[in-house]
Coordinates of C-alpha atoms and ligand atoms in Angstrom, one line a residue:
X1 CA -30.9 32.7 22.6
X2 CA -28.1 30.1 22.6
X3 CA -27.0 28.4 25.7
X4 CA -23.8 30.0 27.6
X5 CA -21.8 27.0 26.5
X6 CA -22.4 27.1 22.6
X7 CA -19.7 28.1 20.8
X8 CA -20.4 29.9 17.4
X9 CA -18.5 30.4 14.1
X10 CA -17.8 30.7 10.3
X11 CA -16.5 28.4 7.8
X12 CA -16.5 28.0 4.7
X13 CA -20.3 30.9 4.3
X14 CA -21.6 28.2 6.7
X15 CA -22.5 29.0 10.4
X16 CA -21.1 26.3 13.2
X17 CA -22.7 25.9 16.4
X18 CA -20.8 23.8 18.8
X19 CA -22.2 22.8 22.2
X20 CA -18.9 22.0 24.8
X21 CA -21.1 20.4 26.6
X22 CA -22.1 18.2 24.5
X23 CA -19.6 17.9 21.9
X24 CA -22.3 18.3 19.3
X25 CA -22.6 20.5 17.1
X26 CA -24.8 21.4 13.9
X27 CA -23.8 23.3 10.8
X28 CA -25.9 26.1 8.8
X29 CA -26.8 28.2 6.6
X30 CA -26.0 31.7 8.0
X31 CA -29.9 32.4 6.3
X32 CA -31.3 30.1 9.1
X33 CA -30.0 32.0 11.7
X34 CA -32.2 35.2 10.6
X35 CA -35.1 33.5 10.3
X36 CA -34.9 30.2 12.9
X37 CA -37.7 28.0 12.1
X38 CA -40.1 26.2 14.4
X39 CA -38.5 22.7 13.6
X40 CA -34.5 24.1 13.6
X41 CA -35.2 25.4 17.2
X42 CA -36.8 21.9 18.1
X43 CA -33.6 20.2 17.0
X44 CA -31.3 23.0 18.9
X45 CA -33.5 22.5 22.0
X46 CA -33.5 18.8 22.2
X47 CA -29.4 19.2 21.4
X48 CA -29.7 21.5 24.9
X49 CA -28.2 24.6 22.9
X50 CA -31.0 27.0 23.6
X51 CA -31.0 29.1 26.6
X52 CA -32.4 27.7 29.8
X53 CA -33.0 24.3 28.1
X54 CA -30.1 22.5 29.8
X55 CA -29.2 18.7 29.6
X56 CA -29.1 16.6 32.1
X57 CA -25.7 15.5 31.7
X58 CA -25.3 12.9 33.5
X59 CA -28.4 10.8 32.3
X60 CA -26.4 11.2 28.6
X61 CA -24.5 8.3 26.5
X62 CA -21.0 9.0 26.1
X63 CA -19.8 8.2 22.7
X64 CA -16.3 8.1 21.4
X65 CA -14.9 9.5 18.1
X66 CA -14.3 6.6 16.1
X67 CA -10.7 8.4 15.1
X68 CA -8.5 8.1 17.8
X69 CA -5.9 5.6 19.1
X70 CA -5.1 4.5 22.5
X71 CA -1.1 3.7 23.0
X72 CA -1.4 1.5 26.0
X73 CA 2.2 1.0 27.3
X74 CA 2.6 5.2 26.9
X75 CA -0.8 6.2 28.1
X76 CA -1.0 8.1 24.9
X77 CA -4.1 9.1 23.0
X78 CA -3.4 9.8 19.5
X79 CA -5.9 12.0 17.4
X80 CA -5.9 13.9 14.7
X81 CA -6.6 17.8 15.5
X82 CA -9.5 19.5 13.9
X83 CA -7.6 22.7 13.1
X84 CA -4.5 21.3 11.4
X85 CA -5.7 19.6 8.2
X86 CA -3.3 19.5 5.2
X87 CA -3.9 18.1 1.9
X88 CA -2.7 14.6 3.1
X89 CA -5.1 15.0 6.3
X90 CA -5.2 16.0 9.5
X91 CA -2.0 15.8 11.9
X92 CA -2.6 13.2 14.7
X93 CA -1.2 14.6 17.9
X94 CA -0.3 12.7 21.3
X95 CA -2.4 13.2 24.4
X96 CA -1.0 11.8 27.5
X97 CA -3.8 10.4 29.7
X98 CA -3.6 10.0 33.7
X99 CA -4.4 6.4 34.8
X100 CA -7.8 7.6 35.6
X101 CA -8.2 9.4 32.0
X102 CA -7.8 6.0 30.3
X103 CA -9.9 4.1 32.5
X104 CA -12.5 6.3 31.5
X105 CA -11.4 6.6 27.9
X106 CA -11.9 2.5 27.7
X107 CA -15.1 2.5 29.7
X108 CA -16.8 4.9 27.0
X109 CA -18.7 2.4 24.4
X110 CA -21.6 4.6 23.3
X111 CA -23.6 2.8 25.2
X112 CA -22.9 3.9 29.1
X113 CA -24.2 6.9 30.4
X114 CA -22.5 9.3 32.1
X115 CA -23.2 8.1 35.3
X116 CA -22.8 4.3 34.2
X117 CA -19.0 5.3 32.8
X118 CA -18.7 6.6 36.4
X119 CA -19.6 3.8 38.4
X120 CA -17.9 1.6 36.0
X121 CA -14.4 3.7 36.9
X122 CA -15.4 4.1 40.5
X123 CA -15.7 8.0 39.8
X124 CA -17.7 10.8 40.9
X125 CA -20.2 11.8 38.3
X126 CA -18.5 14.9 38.3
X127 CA -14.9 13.5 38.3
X128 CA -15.9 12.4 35.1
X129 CA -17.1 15.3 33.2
X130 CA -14.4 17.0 34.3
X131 CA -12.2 14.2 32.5
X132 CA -14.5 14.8 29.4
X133 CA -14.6 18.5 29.4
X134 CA -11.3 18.5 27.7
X135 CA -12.5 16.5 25.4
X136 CA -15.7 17.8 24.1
X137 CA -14.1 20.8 23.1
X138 CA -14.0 21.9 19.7
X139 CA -10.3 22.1 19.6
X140 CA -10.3 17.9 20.2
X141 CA -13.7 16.2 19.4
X142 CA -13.0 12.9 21.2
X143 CA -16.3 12.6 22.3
X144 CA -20.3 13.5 22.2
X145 CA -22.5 13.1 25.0
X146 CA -26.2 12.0 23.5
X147 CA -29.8 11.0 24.5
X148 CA -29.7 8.1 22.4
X149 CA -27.5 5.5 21.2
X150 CA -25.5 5.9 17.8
X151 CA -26.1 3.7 14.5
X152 CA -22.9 1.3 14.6
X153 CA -21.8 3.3 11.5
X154 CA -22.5 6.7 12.4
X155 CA -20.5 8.8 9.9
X156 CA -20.9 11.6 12.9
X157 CA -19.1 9.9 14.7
X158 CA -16.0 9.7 12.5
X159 CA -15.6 13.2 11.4
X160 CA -14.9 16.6 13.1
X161 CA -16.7 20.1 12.4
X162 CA -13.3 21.3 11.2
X163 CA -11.7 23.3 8.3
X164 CA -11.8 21.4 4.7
X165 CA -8.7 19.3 3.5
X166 CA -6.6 22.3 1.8
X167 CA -5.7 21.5 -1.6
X168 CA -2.9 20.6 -2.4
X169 CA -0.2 23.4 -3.9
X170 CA 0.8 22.9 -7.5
X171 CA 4.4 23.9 -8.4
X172 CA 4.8 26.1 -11.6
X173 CA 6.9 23.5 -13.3
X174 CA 4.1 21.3 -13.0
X175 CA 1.5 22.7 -15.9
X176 CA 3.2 23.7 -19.2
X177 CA 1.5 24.8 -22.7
X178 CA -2.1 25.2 -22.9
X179 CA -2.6 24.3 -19.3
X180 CA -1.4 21.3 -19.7
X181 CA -0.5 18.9 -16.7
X182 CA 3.7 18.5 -17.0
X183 CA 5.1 15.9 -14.9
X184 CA 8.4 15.1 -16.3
X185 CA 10.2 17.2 -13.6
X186 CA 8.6 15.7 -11.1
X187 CA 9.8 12.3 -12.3
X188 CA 13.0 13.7 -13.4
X189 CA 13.5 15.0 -8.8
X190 CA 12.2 11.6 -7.2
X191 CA 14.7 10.9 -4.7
X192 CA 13.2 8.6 -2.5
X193 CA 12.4 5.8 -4.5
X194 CA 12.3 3.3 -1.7
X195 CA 9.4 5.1 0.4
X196 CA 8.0 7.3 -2.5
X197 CA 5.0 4.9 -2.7
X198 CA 4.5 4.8 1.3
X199 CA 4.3 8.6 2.1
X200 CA 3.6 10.3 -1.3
X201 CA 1.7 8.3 -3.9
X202 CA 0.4 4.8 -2.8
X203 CA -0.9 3.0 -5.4
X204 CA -3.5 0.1 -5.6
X205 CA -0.4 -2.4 -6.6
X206 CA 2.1 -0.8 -3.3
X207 CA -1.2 -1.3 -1.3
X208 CA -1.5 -5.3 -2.1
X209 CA 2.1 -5.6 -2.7
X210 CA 2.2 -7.9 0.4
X211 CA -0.1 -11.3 0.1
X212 CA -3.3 -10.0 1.2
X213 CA -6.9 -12.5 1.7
X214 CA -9.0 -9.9 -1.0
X215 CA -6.3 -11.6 -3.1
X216 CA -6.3 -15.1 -2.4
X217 CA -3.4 -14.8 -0.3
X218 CA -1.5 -13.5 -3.6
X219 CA 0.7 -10.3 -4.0
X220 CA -1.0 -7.8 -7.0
X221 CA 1.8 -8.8 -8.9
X222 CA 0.8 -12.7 -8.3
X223 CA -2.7 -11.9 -9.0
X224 CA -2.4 -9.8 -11.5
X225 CA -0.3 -12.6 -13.2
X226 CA -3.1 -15.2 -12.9
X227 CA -5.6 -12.5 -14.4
X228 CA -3.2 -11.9 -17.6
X229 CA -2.8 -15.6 -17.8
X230 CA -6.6 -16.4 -17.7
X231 CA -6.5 -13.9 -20.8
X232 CA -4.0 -16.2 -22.9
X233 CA -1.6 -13.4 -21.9
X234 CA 1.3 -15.9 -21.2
X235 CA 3.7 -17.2 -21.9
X236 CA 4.4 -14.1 -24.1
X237 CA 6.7 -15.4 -27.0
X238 CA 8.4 -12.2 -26.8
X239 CA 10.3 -9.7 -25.3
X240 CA 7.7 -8.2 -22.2
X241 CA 7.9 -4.4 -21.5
X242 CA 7.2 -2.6 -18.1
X243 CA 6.1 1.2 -18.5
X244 CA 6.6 2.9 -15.4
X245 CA 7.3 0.5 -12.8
X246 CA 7.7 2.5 -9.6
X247 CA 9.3 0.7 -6.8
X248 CA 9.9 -2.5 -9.2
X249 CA 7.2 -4.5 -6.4
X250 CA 5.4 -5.6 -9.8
X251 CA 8.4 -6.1 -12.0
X252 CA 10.1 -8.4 -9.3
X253 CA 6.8 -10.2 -9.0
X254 CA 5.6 -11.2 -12.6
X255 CA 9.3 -11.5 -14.1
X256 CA 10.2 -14.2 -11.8
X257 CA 6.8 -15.6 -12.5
X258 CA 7.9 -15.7 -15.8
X259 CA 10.9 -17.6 -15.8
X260 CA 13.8 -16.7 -18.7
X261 CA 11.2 -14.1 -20.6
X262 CA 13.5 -11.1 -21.5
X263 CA 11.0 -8.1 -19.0
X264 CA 12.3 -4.8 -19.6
X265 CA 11.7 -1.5 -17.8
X266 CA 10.9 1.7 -19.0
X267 CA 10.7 4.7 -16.5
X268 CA 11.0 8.6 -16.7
X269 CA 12.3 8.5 -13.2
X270 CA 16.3 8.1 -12.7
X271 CA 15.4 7.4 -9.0
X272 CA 13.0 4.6 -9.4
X273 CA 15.2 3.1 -12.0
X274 CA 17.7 2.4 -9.2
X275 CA 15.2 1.5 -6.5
X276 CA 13.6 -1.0 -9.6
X277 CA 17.4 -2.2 -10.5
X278 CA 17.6 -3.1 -6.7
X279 CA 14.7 -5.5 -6.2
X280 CA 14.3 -6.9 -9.7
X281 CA 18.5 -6.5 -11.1
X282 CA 17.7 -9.7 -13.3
X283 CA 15.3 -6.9 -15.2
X284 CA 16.9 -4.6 -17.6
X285 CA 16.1 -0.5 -17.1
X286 CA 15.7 2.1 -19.8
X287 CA 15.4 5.3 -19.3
X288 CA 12.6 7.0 -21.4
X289 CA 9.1 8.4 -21.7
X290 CA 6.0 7.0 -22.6
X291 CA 4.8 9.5 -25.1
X292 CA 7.9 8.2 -27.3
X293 CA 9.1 4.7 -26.2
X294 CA 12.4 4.0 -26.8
X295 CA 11.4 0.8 -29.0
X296 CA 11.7 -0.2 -32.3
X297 CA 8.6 -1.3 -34.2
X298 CA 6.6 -4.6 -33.9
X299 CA 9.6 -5.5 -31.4
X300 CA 7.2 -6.3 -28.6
X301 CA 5.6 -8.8 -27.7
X302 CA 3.5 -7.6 -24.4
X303 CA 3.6 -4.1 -22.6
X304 CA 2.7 -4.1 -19.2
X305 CA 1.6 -0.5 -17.6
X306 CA 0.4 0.0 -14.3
X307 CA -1.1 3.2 -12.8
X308 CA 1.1 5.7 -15.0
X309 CA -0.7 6.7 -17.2
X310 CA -2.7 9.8 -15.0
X311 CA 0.7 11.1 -14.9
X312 CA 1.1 11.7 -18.5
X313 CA 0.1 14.9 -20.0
X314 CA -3.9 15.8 -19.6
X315 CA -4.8 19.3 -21.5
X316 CA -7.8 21.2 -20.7
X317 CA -9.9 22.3 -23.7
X318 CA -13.1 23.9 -24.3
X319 CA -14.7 25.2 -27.4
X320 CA -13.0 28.6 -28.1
X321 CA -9.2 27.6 -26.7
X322 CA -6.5 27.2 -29.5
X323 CA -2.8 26.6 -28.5
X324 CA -0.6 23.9 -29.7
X325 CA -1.5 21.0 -27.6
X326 CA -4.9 21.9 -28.0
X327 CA -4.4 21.6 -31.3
X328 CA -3.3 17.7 -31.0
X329 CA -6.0 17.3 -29.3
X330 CA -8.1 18.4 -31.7
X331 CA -6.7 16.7 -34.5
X332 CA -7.2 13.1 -32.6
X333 CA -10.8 13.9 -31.9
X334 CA -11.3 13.8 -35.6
X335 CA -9.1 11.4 -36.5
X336 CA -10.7 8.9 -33.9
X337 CA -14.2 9.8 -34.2
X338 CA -14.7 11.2 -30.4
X339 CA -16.9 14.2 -30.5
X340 CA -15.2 18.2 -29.9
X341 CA -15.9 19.6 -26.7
X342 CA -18.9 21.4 -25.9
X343 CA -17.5 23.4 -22.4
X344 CA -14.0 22.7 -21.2
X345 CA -12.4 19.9 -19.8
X346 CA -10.0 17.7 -19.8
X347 CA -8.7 15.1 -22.3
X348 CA -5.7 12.5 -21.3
X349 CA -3.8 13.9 -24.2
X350 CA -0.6 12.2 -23.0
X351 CA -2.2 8.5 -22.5
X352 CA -3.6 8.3 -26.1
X353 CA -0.1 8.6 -27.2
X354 CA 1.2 5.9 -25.3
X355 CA -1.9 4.0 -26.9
X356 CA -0.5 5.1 -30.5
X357 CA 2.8 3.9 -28.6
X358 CA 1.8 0.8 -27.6
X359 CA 0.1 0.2 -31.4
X360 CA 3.8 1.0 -32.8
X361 CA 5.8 -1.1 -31.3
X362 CA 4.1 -4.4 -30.6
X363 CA 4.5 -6.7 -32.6
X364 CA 1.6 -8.5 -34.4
X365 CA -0.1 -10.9 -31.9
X366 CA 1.3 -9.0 -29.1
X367 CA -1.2 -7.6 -26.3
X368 CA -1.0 -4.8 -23.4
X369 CA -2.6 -4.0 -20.3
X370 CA -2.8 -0.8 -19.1
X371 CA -4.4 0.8 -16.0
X372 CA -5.2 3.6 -14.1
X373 CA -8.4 5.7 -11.9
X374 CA -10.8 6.9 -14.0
X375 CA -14.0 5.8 -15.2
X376 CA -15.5 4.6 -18.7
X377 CA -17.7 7.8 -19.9
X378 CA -17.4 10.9 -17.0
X379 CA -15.2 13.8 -17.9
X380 CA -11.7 13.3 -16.2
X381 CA -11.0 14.4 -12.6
X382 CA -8.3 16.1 -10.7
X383 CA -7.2 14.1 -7.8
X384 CA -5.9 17.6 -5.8
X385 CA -4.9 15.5 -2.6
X386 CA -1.7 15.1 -4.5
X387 CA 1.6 16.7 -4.6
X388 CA 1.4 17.0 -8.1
X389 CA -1.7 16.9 -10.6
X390 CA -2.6 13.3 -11.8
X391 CA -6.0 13.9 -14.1
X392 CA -7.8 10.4 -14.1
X393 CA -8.3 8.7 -17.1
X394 CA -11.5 8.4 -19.8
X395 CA -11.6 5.0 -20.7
X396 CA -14.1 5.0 -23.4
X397 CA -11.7 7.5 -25.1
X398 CA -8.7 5.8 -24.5
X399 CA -10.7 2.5 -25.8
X400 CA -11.0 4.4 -29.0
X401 CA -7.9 5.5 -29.5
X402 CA -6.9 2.0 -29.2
X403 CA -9.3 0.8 -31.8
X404 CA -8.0 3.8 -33.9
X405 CA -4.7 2.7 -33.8
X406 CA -5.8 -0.8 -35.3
X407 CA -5.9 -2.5 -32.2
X408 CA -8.6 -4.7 -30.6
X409 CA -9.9 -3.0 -27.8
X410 CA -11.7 -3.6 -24.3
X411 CA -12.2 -2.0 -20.4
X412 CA -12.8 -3.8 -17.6
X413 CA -13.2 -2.6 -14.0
X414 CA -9.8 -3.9 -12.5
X415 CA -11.4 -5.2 -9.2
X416 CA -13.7 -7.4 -10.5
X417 CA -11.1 -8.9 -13.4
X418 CA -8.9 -9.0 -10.7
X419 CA -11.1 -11.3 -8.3
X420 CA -10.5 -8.7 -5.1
X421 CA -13.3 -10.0 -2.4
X422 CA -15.0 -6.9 -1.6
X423 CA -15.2 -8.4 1.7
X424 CA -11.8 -8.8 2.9
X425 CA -10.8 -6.4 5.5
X426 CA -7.7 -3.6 5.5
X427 CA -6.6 -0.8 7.9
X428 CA -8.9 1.8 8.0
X429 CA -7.3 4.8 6.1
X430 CA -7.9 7.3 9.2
X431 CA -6.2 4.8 11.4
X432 CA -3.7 4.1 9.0
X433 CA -2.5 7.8 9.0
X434 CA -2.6 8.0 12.9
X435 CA -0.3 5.0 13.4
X436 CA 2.0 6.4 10.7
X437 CA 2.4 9.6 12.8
X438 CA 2.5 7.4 16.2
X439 CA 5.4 5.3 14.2
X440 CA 7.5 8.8 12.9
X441 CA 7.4 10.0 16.4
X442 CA 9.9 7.4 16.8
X443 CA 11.6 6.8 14.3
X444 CA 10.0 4.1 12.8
X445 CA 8.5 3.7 9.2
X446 CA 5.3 2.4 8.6
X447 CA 4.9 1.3 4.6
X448 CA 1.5 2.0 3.1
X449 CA 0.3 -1.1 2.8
X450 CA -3.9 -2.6 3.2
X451 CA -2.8 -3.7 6.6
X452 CA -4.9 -6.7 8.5
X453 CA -4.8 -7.0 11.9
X454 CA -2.3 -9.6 11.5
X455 CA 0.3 -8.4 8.9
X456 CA -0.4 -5.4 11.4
X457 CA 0.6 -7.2 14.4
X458 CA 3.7 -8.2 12.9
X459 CA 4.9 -4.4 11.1
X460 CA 4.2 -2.2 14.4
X461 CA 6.9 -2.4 17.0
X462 CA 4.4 -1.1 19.3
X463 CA 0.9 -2.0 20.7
X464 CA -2.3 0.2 20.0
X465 CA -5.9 0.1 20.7
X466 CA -8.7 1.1 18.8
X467 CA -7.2 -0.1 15.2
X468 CA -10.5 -0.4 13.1
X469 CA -10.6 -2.9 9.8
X470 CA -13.1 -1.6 7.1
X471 CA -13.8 -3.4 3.6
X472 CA -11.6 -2.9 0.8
X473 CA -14.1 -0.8 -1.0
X474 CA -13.3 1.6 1.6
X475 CA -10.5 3.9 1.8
X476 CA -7.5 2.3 3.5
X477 CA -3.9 3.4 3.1
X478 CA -3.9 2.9 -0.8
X479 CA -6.9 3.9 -3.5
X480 CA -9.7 2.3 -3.4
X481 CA -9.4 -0.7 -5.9
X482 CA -12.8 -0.2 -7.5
X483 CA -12.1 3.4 -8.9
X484 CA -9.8 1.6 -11.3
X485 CA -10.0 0.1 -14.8
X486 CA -7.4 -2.1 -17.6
X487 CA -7.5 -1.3 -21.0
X488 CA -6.7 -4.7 -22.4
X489 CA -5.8 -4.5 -26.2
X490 CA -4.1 -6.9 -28.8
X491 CA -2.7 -6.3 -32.3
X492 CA -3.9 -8.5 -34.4
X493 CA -1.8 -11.2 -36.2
X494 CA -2.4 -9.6 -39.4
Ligands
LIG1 C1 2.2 6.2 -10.0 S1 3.6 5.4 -10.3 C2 3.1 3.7 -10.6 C3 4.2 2.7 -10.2 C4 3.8 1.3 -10.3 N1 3.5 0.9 -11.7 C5 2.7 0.9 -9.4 O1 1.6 0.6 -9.9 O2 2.9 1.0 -8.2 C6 4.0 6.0 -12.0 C7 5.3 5.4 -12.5 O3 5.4 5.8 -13.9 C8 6.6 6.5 -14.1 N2 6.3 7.5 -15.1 C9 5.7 8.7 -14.9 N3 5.6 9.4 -16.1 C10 6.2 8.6 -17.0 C11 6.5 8.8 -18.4 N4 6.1 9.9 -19.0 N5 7.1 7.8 -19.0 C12 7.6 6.7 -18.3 N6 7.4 6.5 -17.0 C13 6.7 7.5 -16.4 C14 7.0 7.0 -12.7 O4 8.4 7.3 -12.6 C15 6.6 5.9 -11.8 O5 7.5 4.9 -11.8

């Protein structure tokens, strides 16, 4: 019944045609197949996929993968292949392209025909396929050939028919008691503090660590200053402690903000404590988890925490499961009022004790801010792209906790305290994976930052084509800002 041409195969209990003629393919339910319905063999028809049914190729748009990236002064074409796809994406390989390959690579604009890209070249009609065959196979997906133009923002025309992202593997040291998550070993092993937050965990604050328009031109640190300040947050009349400060980007930024404020640094990480000590040395560094601060009480008079706290112990408990952290779980639903669970899940076990924390050693009048992914009400997540399990947080429950503890108590989403312009434009993330590869390949490091085109221009020792800029509320080389909230409490004076 299918077309000579049309590949066919399995993944994932779903059935793939592929058309290498076409570069087009359509996924299904292997049921379909038994039984192919009147309007399924109209769409594999007009797709040319049925027997004797050919296109009329030349007659047909060409239209370009929106992944790839042209490396002009190598002839290069860099994309990411369909079968290798790890748990921080797919692997962008190099293509080297003849001159003729990349004249007809920048003539495609899903838009010309076949024959249009051809005269546009000064090619044969059939020069040309034969430049796309390679192409449309399934093994590359660089282009489609269709009887119609695509929407600008055809998703189709972004992803591949390809395997799923593979989780990613969990080591056993990384779930203790009960299930737990367990990441002080983790912590305790970083080693390569400077570019930790480039190639393993980016976060929002790495991302806009360089002055960036969503911010107003400011660094998060900067921003985030002016956000705290429109709180009353400063000057803090105090001694101001960081809680897991990562690369010490933030530290540097709101402690010379704030002038002769003692800022002190507390970190589980030995590693990051250096890298921290080496931008921000006018910063003390303590070594110490969050779960028990190293603080006296009331000593405090702000606490500043920043994406950490999904890294402190989350335990997964449902009705029937007993086990000691279970159990202290348990013991704060009651004591805070949240209800028990009714199937399992997680609970961010770990952060409410850096909440009871927090409530212990500031002093009265003194505030925090803490922040992290999650969301106010929906049962915490996994993020599994990872190399080690961060569970995201449940701010509602965390709010409580806080309230529990005697504090005052309130969420907001952190973009929208934060002013970002949901407007302003970064690095696609697709793109910014591709021109990390392209920049390994020679030994150059490209930090994981919301690139524009012209903080771009100026990082990449090399020229490229193809770069695309999407919003901020889409995925660029950090988190996407809007998955994020602040728990903003105060202890009251008395
Ligand atoms: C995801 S990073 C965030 C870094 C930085 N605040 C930022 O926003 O880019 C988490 C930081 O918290 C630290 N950390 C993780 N678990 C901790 C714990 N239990 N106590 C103290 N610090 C911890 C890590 O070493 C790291 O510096």
């Amino acid at each position: 019944m299918f077309a000579a041409h049309v590949d066919r195969w399995e993944s994932e209990g779903r059935v793939v045609l592929f058309d290498r003629s076409t570069g087009r393919s359509v996924v299904l339910d292997p049921s379909s197949l038994e039984n192919v319905t009147p309007p399924l063999l109209d769409r594999l028809a007009r797709l040319g996929m049925i027997e004797g049914r050919p296109l009329q190729r030349a007659g047909l748009i060409v239209c370009r993968s929106r992944l790839p990236l042209v490396r002009p002064d190598r002839s290069e074409l860099w994309y990411p292949h369909p079968d290798v796809h790890t748990a921080g994406g797919h692997a962008f390989v190099a293509l080297k392209l003849r001159p003729e390959s990349l004249a007809v690579w920048r003539a495609i604009n899903d838009a010309r025909t076949v024959s249009q890209v051809a005269n546009a070249v000064g090619l044969s009609v059939d020069a040309v396929l034969d430049e796309l065959g390679p192409w449309l196979a399934p093994d590359a997906q660089l282009v489609q050939l269709r009887e119609t133009r695509p929407p600008p923002a055809d998703r189709s025309l972004w992803r591949f028919v390809a395997a799923p992202r593979t989780k990613s593997a969990r080591t056993i040291d990384q779930h203790g008691a009960d299930g737990a998550t367990d990441l002080v070993a983790y912590h305790l092993a970083i080693d390569d503090g400077p570019v930790h937050f480039d190639d393993r965990e980016t976060t929002v604050a790495h991302a806009f660590g360089l002055a960036h328009p969503a911010l107003g031109g400011r660094t998060f640190g900067g921003a985030l200053y002016d956000a705290l300040a429109g709180e009353g947050f400063w000057p803090p009349g105090g001694p101001v402690v960081e809680v897991g400060c990562g690369d010490g980007e933030m530290a540097e930024a709101v402690a010379c903000k704030l002038g002769d404020a003692r800022y002190v640094r507390v970190d589980l990480s030995p590693g990051l404590l250096a890298t921290q000590r080496a931008r921000a040395p006018q910063t003390p560094g303590v070594l110490g988890d969050a779960r028990h601060l190293p603080l006296r009480n009331a000593s405090v008079a702000r606490v500043l925490s920043n994406e950490v706290i999904a890294d402190l112990p989350a335990v997964p408990v449902g009705p029937g499961d007993d086990g000691p952290l279970v159990r202290e779980v348990r013991s704060r639903l009651a004591r805070y009022g949240l209800p028990a669970p009714a199937f399992r899940r997680w609970y961010n076990l770990g952060a409410w004790q850096f909440v009871e924390e927090i409530a212990r050693v500031l002093a009265p009048g003194g505030r925090a801010y803490v922040s992290e992914f999650g969301s106010i009400d929906e049962d915490p997540a996994e993020a599994v792209q990872l190399d080690h399990p961060e569970v995201g947080i449940q701010f509602g429950e965390l709010a409580a906790v806080a309230r529990g503890c005697g504090l005052g108590a309130r969420v907001v989403r952190l973009d929208r305290w934060m002013g970002f312009d949901d407007a302003a434009r970064q690095l696609w993330r697709q793109h910014h994976m591709a021109l990390r590869a392209m920049s390994r390949a020679e030994g150059h490091h490209l930090p994981a930052r919301a690139w524009t085109p012209e903080s771009l221009a100026a990082a990449l020792p090399f020229p490229v084509e193809g770069a695309a800029f999407v919003p901020v509320t889409e995925p660029g080389a950090g988190p996407v800002p809007s998955r994020f909230f602040a728990l903003l409490v105060d202890r009251p004076r008395q």
